Amino acid sequence: MDEDPPLAPGDARTIGFLKTLVTVLTVTMIAGVLAIIVLLVIRLQAPAPLPALPEAIVLPEGARPAALTFAEGWVAVATEGGRLLVYARDGKLLGEIDLTSP
């Protein structure tokens, strides 16, 4: 087998410099990916806050909202007790549905 000729001193320094650059780039990319993963985990763990109920809507005593749906002329409030309350924008109760699972 043929052996490669020895490198000139200038070539050896250039190859060493390139190795260092590749290593720094690899470490930087790994740190960047880890930072993105950490930020995603932090952001996705926090529950999204519910939007505020309009001031005109008053829920029955002891009812706590679990979900809200805003439409053109009405607001639906699903309560933690398993009821769906539908209000007009002015606060008038339009209907109530008991939510039961089969």
PDB file of C-alpha atoms in Angstrom:
ATOM      1  CA  MET A   1       0.000   0.000   0.000  1.00  0.00           C
ATOM      2  CA  ASP A   2       1.017   3.496  -0.684  1.00  0.00           C
ATOM      3  CA  GLU A   3       1.458   5.785   2.280  1.00  0.00           C
ATOM      4  CA  ASP A   4       0.279   9.379   2.149  1.00  0.00           C
ATOM      5  CA  PRO A   5       3.061  11.891   2.151  1.00  0.00           C
ATOM      6  CA  PRO A   6       3.499  13.802   5.435  1.00  0.00           C
ATOM      7  CA  LEU A   7       1.633  17.079   5.733  1.00  0.00           C
ATOM      8  CA  ALA A   8       3.365  20.374   5.563  1.00  0.00           C
ATOM      9  CA  PRO A   9       3.304  22.344   8.861  1.00  0.00           C
ATOM     10  CA  GLY A  10       0.894  24.897   7.385  1.00  0.00           C
ATOM     11  CA  ASP A  11      -1.499  22.151   6.251  1.00  0.00           C
ATOM     12  CA  ALA A  12      -1.447  20.467   9.654  1.00  0.00           C
ATOM     13  CA  ARG A  13      -2.386  23.748  11.358  1.00  0.00           C
ATOM     14  CA  THR A  14      -5.215  24.314   8.851  1.00  0.00           C
ATOM     15  CA  ILE A  15      -6.620  20.833   9.442  1.00  0.00           C
ATOM     16  CA  GLY A  16      -6.397  21.327  13.219  1.00  0.00           C
ATOM     17  CA  PHE A  17      -8.200  24.660  12.880  1.00  0.00           C
ATOM     18  CA  LEU A  18     -10.949  23.053  10.771  1.00  0.00           C
ATOM     19  CA  LYS A  19     -11.357  20.258  13.347  1.00  0.00           C
ATOM     20  CA  THR A  20     -11.784  22.889  16.051  1.00  0.00           C
ATOM     21  CA  LEU A  21     -14.368  24.777  13.980  1.00  0.00           C
ATOM     22  CA  VAL A  22     -16.365  21.607  13.332  1.00  0.00           C
ATOM     23  CA  THR A  23     -16.285  20.711  17.035  1.00  0.00           C
ATOM     24  CA  VAL A  24     -17.450  24.210  18.066  1.00  0.00           C
ATOM     25  CA  LEU A  25     -20.237  24.098  15.464  1.00  0.00           C
ATOM     26  CA  THR A  26     -21.377  20.691  16.721  1.00  0.00           C
ATOM     27  CA  VAL A  27     -21.460  21.848  20.338  1.00  0.00           C
ATOM     28  CA  THR A  28     -23.327  25.021  19.353  1.00  0.00           C
ATOM     29  CA  MET A  29     -25.942  23.066  17.399  1.00  0.00           C
ATOM     30  CA  ILE A  30     -26.470  20.599  20.249  1.00  0.00           C
ATOM     31  CA  ALA A  31     -26.872  23.477  22.723  1.00  0.00           C
ATOM     32  CA  GLY A  32     -29.356  25.187  20.386  1.00  0.00           C
ATOM     33  CA  VAL A  33     -31.484  22.069  19.974  1.00  0.00           C
ATOM     34  CA  LEU A  34     -31.474  21.503  23.736  1.00  0.00           C
ATOM     35  CA  ALA A  35     -32.496  25.123  24.340  1.00  0.00           C
ATOM     36  CA  ILE A  36     -35.409  24.778  21.899  1.00  0.00           C
ATOM     37  CA  ILE A  37     -36.558  21.553  23.564  1.00  0.00           C
ATOM     38  CA  VAL A  38     -36.383  23.129  27.030  1.00  0.00           C
ATOM     39  CA  LEU A  39     -38.353  26.185  25.899  1.00  0.00           C
ATOM     40  CA  LEU A  40     -41.024  24.022  24.276  1.00  0.00           C
ATOM     41  CA  VAL A  41     -41.407  21.909  27.408  1.00  0.00           C
ATOM     42  CA  ILE A  42     -41.698  25.011  29.597  1.00  0.00           C
ATOM     43  CA  ARG A  43     -44.221  26.697  27.297  1.00  0.00           C
ATOM     44  CA  LEU A  44     -46.384  23.624  26.719  1.00  0.00           C
ATOM     45  CA  GLN A  45     -46.673  22.711  30.407  1.00  0.00           C
ATOM     46  CA  ALA A  46     -48.469  25.925  31.345  1.00  0.00           C
ATOM     47  CA  PRO A  47     -52.230  25.673  30.763  1.00  0.00           C
ATOM     48  CA  ALA A  48     -53.731  28.317  28.538  1.00  0.00           C
ATOM     49  CA  PRO A  49     -55.718  30.849  30.573  1.00  0.00           C
ATOM     50  CA  LEU A  50     -59.443  31.117  29.961  1.00  0.00           C
ATOM     51  CA  PRO A  51     -60.625  34.350  28.403  1.00  0.00           C
ATOM     52  CA  ALA A  52     -62.502  36.638  30.767  1.00  0.00           C
ATOM     53  CA  LEU A  53     -66.264  36.403  30.979  1.00  0.00           C
ATOM     54  CA  PRO A  54     -68.090  39.548  29.894  1.00  0.00           C
ATOM     55  CA  GLU A  55     -69.163  41.659  32.866  1.00  0.00           C
ATOM     56  CA  ALA A  56     -72.860  41.231  31.993  1.00  0.00           C
ATOM     57  CA  ILE A  57     -72.748  37.446  32.489  1.00  0.00           C
ATOM     58  CA  VAL A  58     -73.301  36.245  36.054  1.00  0.00           C
ATOM     59  CA  LEU A  59     -72.980  32.521  36.687  1.00  0.00           C
ATOM     60  CA  PRO A  60     -75.277  30.713  39.125  1.00  0.00           C
ATOM     61  CA  GLU A  61     -74.097  30.310  42.715  1.00  0.00           C
ATOM     62  CA  GLY A  62     -71.218  27.831  42.986  1.00  0.00           C
ATOM     63  CA  ALA A  63     -70.724  27.410  39.214  1.00  0.00           C
ATOM     64  CA  ARG A  64     -67.148  27.683  37.977  1.00  0.00           C
ATOM     65  CA  PRO A  65     -66.346  27.961  34.261  1.00  0.00           C
ATOM     66  CA  ALA A  66     -64.331  25.129  32.689  1.00  0.00           C
ATOM     67  CA  ALA A  67     -64.585  26.331  29.061  1.00  0.00           C
ATOM     68  CA  LEU A  68     -65.939  29.317  27.164  1.00  0.00           C
ATOM     69  CA  THR A  69     -67.166  29.671  23.611  1.00  0.00           C
ATOM     70  CA  PHE A  70     -67.790  33.085  22.114  1.00  0.00           C
ATOM     71  CA  ALA A  71     -70.099  33.388  19.112  1.00  0.00           C
ATOM     72  CA  GLU A  72     -71.575  36.313  17.211  1.00  0.00           C
ATOM     73  CA  GLY A  73     -74.593  36.800  19.470  1.00  0.00           C
ATOM     74  CA  TRP A  74     -74.066  34.468  22.409  1.00  0.00           C
ATOM     75  CA  VAL A  75     -71.576  33.027  24.872  1.00  0.00           C
ATOM     76  CA  ALA A  76     -71.553  29.373  25.973  1.00  0.00           C
ATOM     77  CA  VAL A  77     -70.062  28.494  29.357  1.00  0.00           C
ATOM     78  CA  ALA A  78     -69.304  24.879  30.240  1.00  0.00           C
ATOM     79  CA  THR A  79     -69.121  24.578  34.010  1.00  0.00           C
ATOM     80  CA  GLU A  80     -67.015  22.214  36.070  1.00  0.00           C
ATOM     81  CA  GLY A  81     -70.270  20.699  37.360  1.00  0.00           C
ATOM     82  CA  GLY A  82     -71.199  19.399  33.904  1.00  0.00           C
ATOM     83  CA  ARG A  83     -73.653  22.034  32.707  1.00  0.00           C
ATOM     84  CA  LEU A  84     -73.620  24.106  29.551  1.00  0.00           C
ATOM     85  CA  LEU A  85     -75.038  27.602  30.011  1.00  0.00           C
ATOM     86  CA  VAL A  86     -75.803  29.723  26.958  1.00  0.00           C
ATOM     87  CA  TYR A  87     -76.035  33.476  27.486  1.00  0.00           C
ATOM     88  CA  ALA A  88     -76.876  36.386  25.212  1.00  0.00           C
ATOM     89  CA  ARG A  89     -74.213  39.062  24.998  1.00  0.00           C
ATOM     90  CA  ASP A  90     -76.272  41.250  27.343  1.00  0.00           C
ATOM     91  CA  GLY A  91     -76.139  38.580  30.088  1.00  0.00           C
ATOM     92  CA  LYS A  92     -79.608  37.019  29.640  1.00  0.00           C
ATOM     93  CA  LEU A  93     -79.630  33.224  30.107  1.00  0.00           C
ATOM     94  CA  LEU A  94     -80.839  31.694  26.825  1.00  0.00           C
ATOM     95  CA  GLY A  95     -80.603  28.017  27.744  1.00  0.00           C
ATOM     96  CA  GLU A  96     -79.077  25.364  29.933  1.00  0.00           C
ATOM     97  CA  ILE A  97     -78.052  21.809  29.073  1.00  0.00           C
ATOM     98  CA  ASP A  98     -76.913  19.094  31.485  1.00  0.00           C
ATOM     99  CA  LEU A  99     -73.835  17.397  30.099  1.00  0.00           C
ATOM    100  CA  THR A 100     -73.781  13.720  30.999  1.00  0.00           C
ATOM    101  CA  SER A 101     -71.425  11.117  29.635  1.00  0.00           C
ATOM    102  CA  PRO A 102     -72.979   7.883  28.325  1.00  0.00           C
TER     103      PRO A 102
END
